[in-house]
mmCIF file of C-alpha atoms in Angstrom:
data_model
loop_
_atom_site.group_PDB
_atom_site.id
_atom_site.type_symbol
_atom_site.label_atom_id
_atom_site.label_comp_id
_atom_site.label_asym_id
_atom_site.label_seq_id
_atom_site.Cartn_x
_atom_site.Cartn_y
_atom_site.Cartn_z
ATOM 1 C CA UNK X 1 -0.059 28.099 9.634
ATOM 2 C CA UNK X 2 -2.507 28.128 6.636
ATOM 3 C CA UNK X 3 -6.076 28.458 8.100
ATOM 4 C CA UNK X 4 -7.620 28.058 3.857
ATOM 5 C CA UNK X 5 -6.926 24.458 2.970
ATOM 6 C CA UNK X 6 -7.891 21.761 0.575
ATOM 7 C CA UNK X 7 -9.003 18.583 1.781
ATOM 8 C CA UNK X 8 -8.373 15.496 -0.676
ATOM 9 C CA UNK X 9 -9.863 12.172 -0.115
ATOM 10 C CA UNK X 10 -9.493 9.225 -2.011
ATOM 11 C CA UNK X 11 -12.324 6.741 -2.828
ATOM 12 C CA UNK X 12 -10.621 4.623 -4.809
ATOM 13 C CA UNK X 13 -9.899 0.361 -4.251
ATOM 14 C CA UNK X 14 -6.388 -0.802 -4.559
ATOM 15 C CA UNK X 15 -4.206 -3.407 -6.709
ATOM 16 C CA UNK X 16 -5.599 -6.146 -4.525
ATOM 17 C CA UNK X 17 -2.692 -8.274 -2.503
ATOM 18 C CA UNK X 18 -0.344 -6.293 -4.693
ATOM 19 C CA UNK X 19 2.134 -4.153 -3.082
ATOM 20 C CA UNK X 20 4.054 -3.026 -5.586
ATOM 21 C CA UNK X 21 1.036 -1.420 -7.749
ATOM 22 C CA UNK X 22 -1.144 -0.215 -5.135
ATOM 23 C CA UNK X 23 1.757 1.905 -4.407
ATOM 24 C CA UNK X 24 2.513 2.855 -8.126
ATOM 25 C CA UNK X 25 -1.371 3.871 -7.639
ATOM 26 C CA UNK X 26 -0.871 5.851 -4.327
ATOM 27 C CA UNK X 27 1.685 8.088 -5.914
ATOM 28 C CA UNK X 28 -0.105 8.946 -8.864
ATOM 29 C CA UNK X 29 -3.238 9.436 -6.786
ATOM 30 C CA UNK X 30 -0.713 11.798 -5.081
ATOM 31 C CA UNK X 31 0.204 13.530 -7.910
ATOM 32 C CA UNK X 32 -3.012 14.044 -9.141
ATOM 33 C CA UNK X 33 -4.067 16.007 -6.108
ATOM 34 C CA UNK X 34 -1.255 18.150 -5.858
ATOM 35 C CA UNK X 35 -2.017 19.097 -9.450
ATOM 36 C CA UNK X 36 -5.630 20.029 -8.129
ATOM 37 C CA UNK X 37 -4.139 22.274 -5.254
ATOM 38 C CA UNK X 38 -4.288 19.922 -2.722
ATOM 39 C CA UNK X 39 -2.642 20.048 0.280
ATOM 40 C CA UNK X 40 -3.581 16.690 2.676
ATOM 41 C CA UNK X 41 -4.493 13.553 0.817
ATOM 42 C CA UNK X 42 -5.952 10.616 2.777
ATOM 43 C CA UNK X 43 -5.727 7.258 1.598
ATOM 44 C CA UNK X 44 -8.193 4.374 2.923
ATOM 45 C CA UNK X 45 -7.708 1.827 5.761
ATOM 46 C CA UNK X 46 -5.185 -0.306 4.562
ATOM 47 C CA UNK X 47 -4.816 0.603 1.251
ATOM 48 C CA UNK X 48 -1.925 -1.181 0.569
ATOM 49 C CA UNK X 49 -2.781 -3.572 0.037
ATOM 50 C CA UNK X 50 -5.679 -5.252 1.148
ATOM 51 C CA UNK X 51 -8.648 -5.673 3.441
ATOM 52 C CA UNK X 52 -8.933 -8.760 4.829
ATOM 53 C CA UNK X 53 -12.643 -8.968 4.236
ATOM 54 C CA UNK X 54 -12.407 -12.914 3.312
ATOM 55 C CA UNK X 55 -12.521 -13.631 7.172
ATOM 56 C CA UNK X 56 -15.184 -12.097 7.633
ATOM 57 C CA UNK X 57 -17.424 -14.756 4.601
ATOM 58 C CA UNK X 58 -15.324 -18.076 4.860
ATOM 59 C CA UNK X 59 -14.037 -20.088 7.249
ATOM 60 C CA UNK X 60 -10.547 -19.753 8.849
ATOM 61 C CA UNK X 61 -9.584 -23.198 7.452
ATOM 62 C CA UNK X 62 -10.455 -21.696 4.057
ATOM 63 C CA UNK X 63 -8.131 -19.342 3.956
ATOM 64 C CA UNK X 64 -4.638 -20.109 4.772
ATOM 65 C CA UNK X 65 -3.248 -19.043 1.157
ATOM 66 C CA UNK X 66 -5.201 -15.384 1.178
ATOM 67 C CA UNK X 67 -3.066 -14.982 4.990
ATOM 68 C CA UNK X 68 0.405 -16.229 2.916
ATOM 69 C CA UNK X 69 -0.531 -13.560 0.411
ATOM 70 C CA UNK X 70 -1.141 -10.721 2.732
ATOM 71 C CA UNK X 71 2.145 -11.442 4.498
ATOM 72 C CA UNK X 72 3.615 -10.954 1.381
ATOM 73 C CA UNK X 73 1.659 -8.010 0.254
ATOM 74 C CA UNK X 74 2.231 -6.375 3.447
ATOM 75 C CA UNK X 75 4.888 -3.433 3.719
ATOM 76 C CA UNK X 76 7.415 -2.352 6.257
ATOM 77 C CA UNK X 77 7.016 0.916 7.912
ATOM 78 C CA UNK X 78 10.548 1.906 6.689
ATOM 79 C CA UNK X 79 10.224 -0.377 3.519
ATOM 80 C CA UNK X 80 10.918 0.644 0.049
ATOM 81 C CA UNK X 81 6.664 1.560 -0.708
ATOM 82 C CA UNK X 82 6.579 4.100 1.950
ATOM 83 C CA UNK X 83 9.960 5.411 0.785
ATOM 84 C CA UNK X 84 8.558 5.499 -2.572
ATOM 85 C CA UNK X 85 5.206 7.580 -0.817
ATOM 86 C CA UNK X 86 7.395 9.681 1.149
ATOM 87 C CA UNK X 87 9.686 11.245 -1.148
ATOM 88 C CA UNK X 88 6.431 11.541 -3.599
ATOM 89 C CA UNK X 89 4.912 13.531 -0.562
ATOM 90 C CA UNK X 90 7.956 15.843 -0.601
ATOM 91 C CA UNK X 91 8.379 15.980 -4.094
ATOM 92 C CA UNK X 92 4.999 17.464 -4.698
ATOM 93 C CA UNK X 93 4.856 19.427 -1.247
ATOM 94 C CA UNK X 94 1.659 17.993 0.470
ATOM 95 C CA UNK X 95 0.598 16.029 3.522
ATOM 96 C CA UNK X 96 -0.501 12.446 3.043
ATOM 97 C CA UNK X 97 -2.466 10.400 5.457
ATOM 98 C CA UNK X 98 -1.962 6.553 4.096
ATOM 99 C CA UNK X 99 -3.387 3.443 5.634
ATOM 100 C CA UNK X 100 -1.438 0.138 4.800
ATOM 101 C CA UNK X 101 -1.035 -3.442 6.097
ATOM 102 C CA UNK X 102 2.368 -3.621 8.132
ATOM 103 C CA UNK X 103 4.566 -6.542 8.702
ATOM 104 C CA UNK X 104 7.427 -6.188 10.893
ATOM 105 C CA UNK X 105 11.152 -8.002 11.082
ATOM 106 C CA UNK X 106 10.932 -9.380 14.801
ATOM 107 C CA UNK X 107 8.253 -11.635 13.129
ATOM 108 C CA UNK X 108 7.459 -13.313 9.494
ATOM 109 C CA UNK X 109 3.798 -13.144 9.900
ATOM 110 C CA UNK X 110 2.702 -10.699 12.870
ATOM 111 C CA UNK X 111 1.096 -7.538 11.046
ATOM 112 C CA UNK X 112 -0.849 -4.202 12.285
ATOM 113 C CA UNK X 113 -3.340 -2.284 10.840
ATOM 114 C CA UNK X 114 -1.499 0.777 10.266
ATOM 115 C CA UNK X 115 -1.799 4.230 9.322
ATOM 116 C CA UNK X 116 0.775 6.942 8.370
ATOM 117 C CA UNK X 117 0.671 10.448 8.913
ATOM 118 C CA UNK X 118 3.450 11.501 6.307
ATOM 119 C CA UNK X 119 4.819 15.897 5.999
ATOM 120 C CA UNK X 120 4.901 17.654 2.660
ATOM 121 C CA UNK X 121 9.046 17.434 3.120
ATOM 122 C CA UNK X 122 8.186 13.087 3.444
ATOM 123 C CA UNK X 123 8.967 13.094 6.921
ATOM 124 C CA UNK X 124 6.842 10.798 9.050
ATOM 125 C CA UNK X 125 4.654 12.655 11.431
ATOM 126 C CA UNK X 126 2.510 9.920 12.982
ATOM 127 C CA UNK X 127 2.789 6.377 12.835
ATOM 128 C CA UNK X 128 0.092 4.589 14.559
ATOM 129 C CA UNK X 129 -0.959 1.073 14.948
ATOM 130 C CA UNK X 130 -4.779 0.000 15.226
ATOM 131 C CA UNK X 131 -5.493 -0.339 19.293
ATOM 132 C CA UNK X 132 -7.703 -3.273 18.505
ATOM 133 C CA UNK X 133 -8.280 -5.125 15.438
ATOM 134 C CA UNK X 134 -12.164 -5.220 15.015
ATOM 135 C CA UNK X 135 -14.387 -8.297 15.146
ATOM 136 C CA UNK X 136 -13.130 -10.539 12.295
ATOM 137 C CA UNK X 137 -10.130 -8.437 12.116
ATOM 138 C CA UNK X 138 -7.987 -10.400 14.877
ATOM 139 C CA UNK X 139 -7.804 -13.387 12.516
ATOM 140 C CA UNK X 140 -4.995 -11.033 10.721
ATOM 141 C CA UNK X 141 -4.134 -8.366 12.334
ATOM 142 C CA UNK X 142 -2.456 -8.038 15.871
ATOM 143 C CA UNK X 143 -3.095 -5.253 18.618
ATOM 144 C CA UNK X 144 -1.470 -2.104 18.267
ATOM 145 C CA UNK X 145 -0.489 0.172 21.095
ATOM 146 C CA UNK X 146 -0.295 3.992 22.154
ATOM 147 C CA UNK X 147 2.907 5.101 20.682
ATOM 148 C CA UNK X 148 0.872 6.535 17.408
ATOM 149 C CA UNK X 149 -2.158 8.268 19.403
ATOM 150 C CA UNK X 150 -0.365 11.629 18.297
ATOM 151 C CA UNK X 151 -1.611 14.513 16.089
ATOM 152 C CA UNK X 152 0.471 16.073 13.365
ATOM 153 C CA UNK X 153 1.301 19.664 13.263
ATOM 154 C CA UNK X 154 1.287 20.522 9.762
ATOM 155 C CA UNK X 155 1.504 23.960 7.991
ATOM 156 C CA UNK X 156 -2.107 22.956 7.240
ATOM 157 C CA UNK X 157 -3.250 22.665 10.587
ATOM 158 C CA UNK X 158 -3.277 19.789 13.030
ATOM 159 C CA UNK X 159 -4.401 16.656 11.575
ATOM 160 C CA UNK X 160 -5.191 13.423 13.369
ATOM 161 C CA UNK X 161 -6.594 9.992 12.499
ATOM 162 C CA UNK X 162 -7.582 6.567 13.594
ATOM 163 C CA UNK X 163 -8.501 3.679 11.824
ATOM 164 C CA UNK X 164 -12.444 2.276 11.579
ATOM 165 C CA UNK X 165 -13.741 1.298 14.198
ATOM 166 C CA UNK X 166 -11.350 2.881 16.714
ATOM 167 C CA UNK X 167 -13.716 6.028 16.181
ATOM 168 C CA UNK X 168 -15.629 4.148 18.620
ATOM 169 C CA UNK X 169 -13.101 4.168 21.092
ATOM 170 C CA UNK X 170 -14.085 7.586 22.854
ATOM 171 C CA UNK X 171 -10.644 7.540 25.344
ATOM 172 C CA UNK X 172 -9.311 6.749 21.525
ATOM 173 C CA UNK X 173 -10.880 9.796 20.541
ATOM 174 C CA UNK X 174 -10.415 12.266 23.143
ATOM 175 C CA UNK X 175 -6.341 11.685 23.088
ATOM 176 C CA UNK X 176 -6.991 13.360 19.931
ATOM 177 C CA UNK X 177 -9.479 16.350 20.933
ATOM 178 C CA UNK X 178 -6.376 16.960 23.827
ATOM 179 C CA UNK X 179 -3.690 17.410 21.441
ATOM 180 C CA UNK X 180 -5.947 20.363 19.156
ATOM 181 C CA UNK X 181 -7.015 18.333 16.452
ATOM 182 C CA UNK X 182 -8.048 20.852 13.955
ATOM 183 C CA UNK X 183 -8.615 17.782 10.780
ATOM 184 C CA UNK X 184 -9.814 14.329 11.742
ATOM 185 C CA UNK X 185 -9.402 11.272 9.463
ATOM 186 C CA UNK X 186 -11.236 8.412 9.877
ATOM 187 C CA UNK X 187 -10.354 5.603 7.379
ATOM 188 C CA UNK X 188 -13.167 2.785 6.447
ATOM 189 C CA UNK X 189 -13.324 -0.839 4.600
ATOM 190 C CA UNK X 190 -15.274 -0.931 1.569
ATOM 191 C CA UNK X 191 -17.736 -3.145 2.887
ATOM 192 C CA UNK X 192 -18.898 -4.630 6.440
ATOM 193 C CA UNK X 193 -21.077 -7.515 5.661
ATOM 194 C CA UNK X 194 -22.405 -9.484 9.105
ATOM 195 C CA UNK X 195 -24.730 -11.266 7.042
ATOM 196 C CA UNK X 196 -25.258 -13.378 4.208
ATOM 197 C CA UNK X 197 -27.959 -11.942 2.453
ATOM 198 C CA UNK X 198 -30.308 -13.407 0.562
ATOM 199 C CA UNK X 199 -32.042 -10.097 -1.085
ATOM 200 C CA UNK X 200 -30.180 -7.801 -2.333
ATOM 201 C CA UNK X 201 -28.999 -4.091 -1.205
ATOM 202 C CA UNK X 202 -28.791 -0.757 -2.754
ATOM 203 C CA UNK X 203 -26.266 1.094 -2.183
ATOM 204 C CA UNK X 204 -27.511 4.285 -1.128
ATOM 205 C CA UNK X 205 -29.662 3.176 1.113
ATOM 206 C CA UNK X 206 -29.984 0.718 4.134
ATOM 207 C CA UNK X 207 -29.561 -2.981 3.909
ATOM 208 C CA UNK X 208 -32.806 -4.902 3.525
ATOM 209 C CA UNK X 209 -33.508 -7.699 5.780
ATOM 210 C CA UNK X 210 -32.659 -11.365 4.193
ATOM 211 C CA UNK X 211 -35.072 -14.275 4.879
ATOM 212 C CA UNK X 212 -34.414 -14.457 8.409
ATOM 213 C CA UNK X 213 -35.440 -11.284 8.982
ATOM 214 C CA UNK X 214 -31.698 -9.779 9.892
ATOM 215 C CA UNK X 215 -29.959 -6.825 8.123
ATOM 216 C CA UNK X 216 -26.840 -6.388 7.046
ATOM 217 C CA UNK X 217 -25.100 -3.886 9.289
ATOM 218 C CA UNK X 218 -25.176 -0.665 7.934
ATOM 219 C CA UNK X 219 -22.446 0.888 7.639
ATOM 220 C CA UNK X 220 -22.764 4.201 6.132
ATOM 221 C CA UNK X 221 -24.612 5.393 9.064
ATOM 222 C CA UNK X 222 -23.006 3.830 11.370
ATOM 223 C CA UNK X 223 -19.894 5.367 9.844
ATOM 224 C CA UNK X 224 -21.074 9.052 9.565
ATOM 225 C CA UNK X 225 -22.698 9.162 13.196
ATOM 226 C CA UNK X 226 -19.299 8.478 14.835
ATOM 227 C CA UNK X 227 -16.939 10.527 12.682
ATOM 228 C CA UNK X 228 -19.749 13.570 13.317
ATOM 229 C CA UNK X 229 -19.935 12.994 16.514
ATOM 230 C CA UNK X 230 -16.225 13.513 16.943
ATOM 231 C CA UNK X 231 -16.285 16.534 15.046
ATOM 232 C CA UNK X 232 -19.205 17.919 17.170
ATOM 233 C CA UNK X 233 -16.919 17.022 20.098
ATOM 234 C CA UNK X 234 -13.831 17.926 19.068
ATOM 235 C CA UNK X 235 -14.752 21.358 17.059
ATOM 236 C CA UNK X 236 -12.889 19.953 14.173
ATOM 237 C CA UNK X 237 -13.058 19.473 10.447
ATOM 238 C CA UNK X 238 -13.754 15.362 9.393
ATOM 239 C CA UNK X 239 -12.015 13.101 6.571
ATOM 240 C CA UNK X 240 -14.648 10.088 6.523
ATOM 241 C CA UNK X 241 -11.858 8.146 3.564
ATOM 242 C CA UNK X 242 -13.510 5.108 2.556
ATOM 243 C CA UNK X 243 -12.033 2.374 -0.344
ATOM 244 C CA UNK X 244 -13.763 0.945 -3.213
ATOM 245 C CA UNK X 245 -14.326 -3.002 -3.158
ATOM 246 C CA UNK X 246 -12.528 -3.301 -6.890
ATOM 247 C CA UNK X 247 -14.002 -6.346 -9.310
ATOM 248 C CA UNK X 248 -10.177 -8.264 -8.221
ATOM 249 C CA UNK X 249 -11.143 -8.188 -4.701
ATOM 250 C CA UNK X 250 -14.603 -9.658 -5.349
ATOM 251 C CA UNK X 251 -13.007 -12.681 -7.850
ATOM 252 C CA UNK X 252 -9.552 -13.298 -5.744
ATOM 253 C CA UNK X 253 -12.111 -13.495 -1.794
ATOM 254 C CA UNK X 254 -15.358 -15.739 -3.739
ATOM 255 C CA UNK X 255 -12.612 -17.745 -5.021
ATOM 256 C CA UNK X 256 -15.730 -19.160 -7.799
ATOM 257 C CA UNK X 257 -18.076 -19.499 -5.192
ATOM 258 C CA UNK X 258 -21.689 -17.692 -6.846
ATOM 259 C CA UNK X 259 -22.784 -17.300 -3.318
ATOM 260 C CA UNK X 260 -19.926 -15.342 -1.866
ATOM 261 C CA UNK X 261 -19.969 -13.218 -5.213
ATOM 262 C CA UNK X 262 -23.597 -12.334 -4.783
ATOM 263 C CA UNK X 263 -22.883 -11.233 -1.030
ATOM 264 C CA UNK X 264 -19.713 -8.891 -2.046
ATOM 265 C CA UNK X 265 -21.786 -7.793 -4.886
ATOM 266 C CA UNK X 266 -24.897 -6.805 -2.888
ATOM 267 C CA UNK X 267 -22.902 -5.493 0.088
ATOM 268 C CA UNK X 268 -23.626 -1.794 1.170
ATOM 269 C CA UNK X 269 -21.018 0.429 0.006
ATOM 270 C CA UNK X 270 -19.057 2.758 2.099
ATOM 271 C CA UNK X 271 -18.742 6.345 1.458
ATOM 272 C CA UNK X 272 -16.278 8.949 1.619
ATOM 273 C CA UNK X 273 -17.266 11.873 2.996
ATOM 274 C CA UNK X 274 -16.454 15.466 4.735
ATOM 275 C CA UNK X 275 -18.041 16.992 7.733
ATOM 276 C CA UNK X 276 -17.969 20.143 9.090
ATOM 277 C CA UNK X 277 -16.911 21.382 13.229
ATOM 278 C CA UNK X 278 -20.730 20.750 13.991
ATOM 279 C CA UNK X 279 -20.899 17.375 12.679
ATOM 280 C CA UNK X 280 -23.028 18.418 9.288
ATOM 281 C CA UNK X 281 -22.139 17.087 5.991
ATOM 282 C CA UNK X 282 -19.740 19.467 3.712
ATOM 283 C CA UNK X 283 -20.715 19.331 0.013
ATOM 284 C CA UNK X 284 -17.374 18.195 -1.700
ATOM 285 C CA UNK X 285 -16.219 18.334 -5.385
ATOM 286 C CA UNK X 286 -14.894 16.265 -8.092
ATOM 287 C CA UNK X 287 -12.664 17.441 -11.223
ATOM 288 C CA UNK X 288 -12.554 16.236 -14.128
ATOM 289 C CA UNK X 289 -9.039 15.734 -15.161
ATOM 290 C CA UNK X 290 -9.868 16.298 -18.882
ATOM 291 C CA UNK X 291 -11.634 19.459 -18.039
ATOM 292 C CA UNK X 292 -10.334 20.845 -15.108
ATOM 293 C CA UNK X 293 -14.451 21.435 -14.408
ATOM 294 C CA UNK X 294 -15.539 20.754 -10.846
ATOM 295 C CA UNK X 295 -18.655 18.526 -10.221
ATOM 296 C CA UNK X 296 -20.313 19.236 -6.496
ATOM 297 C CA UNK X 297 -21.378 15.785 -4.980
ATOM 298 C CA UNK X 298 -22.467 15.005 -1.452
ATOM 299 C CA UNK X 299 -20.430 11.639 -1.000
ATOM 300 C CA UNK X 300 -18.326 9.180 -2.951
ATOM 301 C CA UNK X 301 -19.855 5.770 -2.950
ATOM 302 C CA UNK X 302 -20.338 3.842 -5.867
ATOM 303 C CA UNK X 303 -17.612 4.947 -8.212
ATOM 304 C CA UNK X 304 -14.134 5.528 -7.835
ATOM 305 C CA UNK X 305 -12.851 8.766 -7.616
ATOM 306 C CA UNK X 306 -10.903 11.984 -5.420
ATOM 307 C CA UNK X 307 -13.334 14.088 -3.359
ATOM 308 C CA UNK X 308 -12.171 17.479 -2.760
ATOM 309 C CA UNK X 309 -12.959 20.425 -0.391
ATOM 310 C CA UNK X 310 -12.068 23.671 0.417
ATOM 311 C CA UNK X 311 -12.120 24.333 4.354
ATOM 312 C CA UNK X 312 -11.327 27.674 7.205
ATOM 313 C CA UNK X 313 -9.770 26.212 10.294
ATOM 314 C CA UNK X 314 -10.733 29.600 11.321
ATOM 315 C CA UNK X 315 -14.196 27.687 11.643
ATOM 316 C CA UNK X 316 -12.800 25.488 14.358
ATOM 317 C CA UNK X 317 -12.910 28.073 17.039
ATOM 318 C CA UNK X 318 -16.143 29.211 17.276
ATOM 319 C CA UNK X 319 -17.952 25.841 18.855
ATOM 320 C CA UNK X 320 -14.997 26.290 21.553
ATOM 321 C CA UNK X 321 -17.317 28.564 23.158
ATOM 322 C CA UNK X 322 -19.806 26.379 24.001
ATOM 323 C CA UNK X 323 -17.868 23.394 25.177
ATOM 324 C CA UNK X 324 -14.456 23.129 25.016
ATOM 325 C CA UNK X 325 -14.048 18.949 25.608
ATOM 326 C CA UNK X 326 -10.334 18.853 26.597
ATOM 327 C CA UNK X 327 -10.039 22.854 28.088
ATOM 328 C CA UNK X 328 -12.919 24.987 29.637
ATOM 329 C CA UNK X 329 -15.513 22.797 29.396
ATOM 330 C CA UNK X 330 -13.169 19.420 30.923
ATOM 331 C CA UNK X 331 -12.809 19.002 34.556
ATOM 332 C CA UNK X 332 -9.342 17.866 35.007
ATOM 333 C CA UNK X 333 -9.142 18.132 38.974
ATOM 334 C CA UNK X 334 -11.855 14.858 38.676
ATOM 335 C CA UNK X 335 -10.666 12.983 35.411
ATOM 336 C CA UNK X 336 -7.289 12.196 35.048
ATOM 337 C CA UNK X 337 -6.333 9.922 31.777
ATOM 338 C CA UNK X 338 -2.833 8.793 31.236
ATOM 339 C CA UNK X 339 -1.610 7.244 28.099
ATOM 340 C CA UNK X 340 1.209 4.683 27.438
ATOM 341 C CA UNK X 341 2.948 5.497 24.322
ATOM 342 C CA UNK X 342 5.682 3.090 24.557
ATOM 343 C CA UNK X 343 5.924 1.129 21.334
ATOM 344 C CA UNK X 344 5.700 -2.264 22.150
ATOM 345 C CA UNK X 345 8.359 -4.750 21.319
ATOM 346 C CA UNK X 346 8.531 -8.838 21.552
ATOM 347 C CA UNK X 347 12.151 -8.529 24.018
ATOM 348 C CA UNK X 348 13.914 -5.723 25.491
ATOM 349 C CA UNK X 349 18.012 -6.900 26.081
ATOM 350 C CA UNK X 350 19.740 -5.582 28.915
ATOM 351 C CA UNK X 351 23.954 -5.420 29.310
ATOM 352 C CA UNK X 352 25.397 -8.283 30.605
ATOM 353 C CA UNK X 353 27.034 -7.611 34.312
ATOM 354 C CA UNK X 354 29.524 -9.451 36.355
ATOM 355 C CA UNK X 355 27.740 -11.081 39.208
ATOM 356 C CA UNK X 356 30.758 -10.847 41.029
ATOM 357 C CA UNK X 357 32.448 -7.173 40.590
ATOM 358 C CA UNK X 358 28.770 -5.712 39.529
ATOM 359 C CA UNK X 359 30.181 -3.867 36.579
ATOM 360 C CA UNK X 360 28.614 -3.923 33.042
ATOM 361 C CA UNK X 361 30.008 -5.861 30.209
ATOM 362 C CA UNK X 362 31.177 -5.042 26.977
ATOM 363 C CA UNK X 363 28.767 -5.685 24.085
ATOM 364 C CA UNK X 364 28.241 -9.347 23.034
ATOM 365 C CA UNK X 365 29.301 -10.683 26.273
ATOM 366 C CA UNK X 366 27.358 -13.488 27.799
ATOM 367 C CA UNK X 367 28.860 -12.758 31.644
ATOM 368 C CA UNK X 368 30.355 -16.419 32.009
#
C-alpha cells in the first residue's frame, strides 16, 4: 500500500436535474485529476444530479414537478452513468468517491441518498445508502440501511465516507474508526438555509441575523467541527467535498420568485476542505490547467474548482498512541455494538412447499 498520496476534491455544482451531463462532467472532472497525479477523487453529496434544496424554501404542494424531475434525473446503482464512471475510474487508474441520487426498480419513485466508493480497476468498493435523510431531506429521499457502513481498502489506503449530516451520527462514525479508516470523506450540500433572510450574508463569514433576530445556520462551521472531530477521533486524514450552488440551480428552485432568488443568492456557501489526523486544517492547492502552476488556498468556497493535496498515511499512526478509539484505548468487555448490514428489500420470496408431503416445489409453482 502507498502511504504518499494525492487527495482530489471537487468543488464544483452539477448539470442541475440532468443526468446525462453531470455525468459527462464527472468523467472529465475525473480525467482532469488523473492528469494532475491524483489518485482518490471525491465528488459531492449527490452530485448527480441534484440537491433537493427546493424543500427546504417552498412548500411541498409547490413542488410536485421538481420530485417528477428528480425521479427522472436519478440513476441506478448498476445504471449506464455509473458504468460510464466506473470504467472512467479504471481507465485512468484512480479511486473515486461519487455521491448521486439513486432510484431503484422495486419502486418508480423511492430514492436514497447515495454514495459510491468506486477502485482504480472500476470495481465498486462501497455502496452505501444515507442512514437518515436529514431534516427537509425525508420529503425525497428514503432511509438507507447498514449494508454500506464499510471502508474500502485501496492501494491508497483505507478510505471511508458518509454523507452530511450522518457525520453526526457518532455510532455512524465509529463503524468507520473500527474498520482502520486511514481517509475520511464527508460530502456536503452547497447551501443549508433554515431561514429566510432578510440581510444578506457573506460568504466567508457567519450568517447575520435577519429582522427577527435569527441566523441562518451556519454551516461551514458546523461542517468543519464534525469532520475534525472525526479525524481527531479516528487518527485519520479528512475529505470535507462540498458542491457549488450553480446559477441553473438558483433559476430552475426560485422558479421567478425575487424572494427565493435573494435567499439562494445570500445563502452561506459551503466549503471544501482537508484536515489533517489532529483535526487542523491542511493547506490544499489548485492548478491551473493552462499552466500546470499550483496556487496554495485554504478552502474552496466561492468558485468552482479541484482542491488538491499531498498526504503520509504514515501520519495516521502517531495519535494511536494516545488514544486508540476502536483498539487500546476502547473497552470492549463493557461496550458491545453490533451492526446490521443486511440490505434492505420491499419482499423476500420463499419456495413454495407441499403442505401435504413437506417437500419444496419447483420454481414458479404456486403449491395448489
Amino acid at each position: 500500500m502507498a502511504t504518499q498520496v494525492r487527495l482530489a476534491a471537487a468543488h464544483v455544482a452539477p448539470i442541475f436535474l440532468s443526468a446525462q451531463e453531470t455525468t459527462h462532467k464527472a468523467i472529465r472532472l475525473i480525467e482532469q485529476a488523473a492528469r494532475n497525479k491524483a489518485n482518490l477523487v471525491a465528488f459531492p453529496e449527490s452530485f448527480i444530479s441534484a440537491f433537493p434544496i427546493w424543500s427546504a424554501l417552498r412548500p411541498p404542494t409547490e413542488n410536485h414537478d421538481l420530485f417528477q424531475r428528480m425521479v427522472r434525473e436519478s440513476i441506478h446503482a448498476d445504471g449506464e452513468e455509473m458504468q460510464a464512471v466506473r470504467a472512467t475510474a479504471r481507465k485512468c487508474n484512480v479511486t473515486v468517491s461519487l455521491g448521486f441520487s439513486e432510484k431503484v426498480r422495486t419502486s418508480s419513485a423511492t430514492l436514497f441518498n447515495s454514495n459510491m466508493i468506486i477502485g482504480s480497476q472500476g470495481n465498486v468498493l462501497v455502496h452505501h445508502r444515507k442512514l437518515v435523510p436529514t431534516f427537509f431531506e425525508k420529503l425525497t429521499w428514503s432511509p438507507g440501511d447498514g449494508y454500506g457502513l464499510r471502508v474500502a481498502e485501496t492501494e491508497f489506503g483505507k478510505i471511508g465516507a458518509l454523507i452530511c449530516g450522518e457525520n453526526t451520527n457518532p455510532l455512524a462514525r465509529y463503524v468507520l474508526i473500527a474498520q482502520g479508516e486511514q481517509i475520511h470523506i464527508s460530502t456536503w450540500p452547497a447551501v443549508w438555509p433554515t431561514w429566510l433572510p432578510s440581510q444578506s450574508t457573506t460568504e466567508e463569514h457567519k450568517p447575520q441575523p435577519d429582522a427577527t433576530g435569527k441566523a441562518n445556520y451556519d454551516n461551514v462551521a458546523a461542517n468543519r467541527i464534525r469532520a475534525a472531530a472525526h479525524c481527531f477521533e479516528a487518527k485519520c486524514f479528512g475529505i470535507l467535498c462540498a458542491r457549488l450552488l450553480g446559477p441553473d440551480a438558483i433559476e430552475i428552485v426560485s422558479s421567478g420568485s425575487s424572494g427565493l432568488k435573494q435567499s439562494l443568492e445570500q445563502s452561506q456557501r459551503a466549503a471544501t476542505m482537508f484536515l489533517d489526523p489532529t483535526g487542523a486544517p491542511i493547506r490544499g492547492f489548485w492548478i491551473d490547467e493552462a499552466t500546470s502552476a499550483q496556487h496554495s488556498v485554504d478552502f474552496l468556497q466561492a468558485r468552482e474548482g479541484m482542491l488538491y493535496a499531498d498526504v503520509n498515511l504514515t501520519d495516521c499512526i502517531e495519535g494511536k498512541q494516545y488514544h486508540d478509539t476502536a483498539g487500546g484505548y476502547q473497552r470492549m468487555d463493557v461496550f458491545d455494538l453490533q451492526v446490521n448490514r443486511t440490505r434492505q428489500q420491499p419482499v423476500r420470496f420463499t419456495r413454495a412447499v407441499d403442505w401435504e408431503t413437506d417437500q419444496v416445489l419447483p420454481e414458479g409453482s404456486n403449491g395448489g
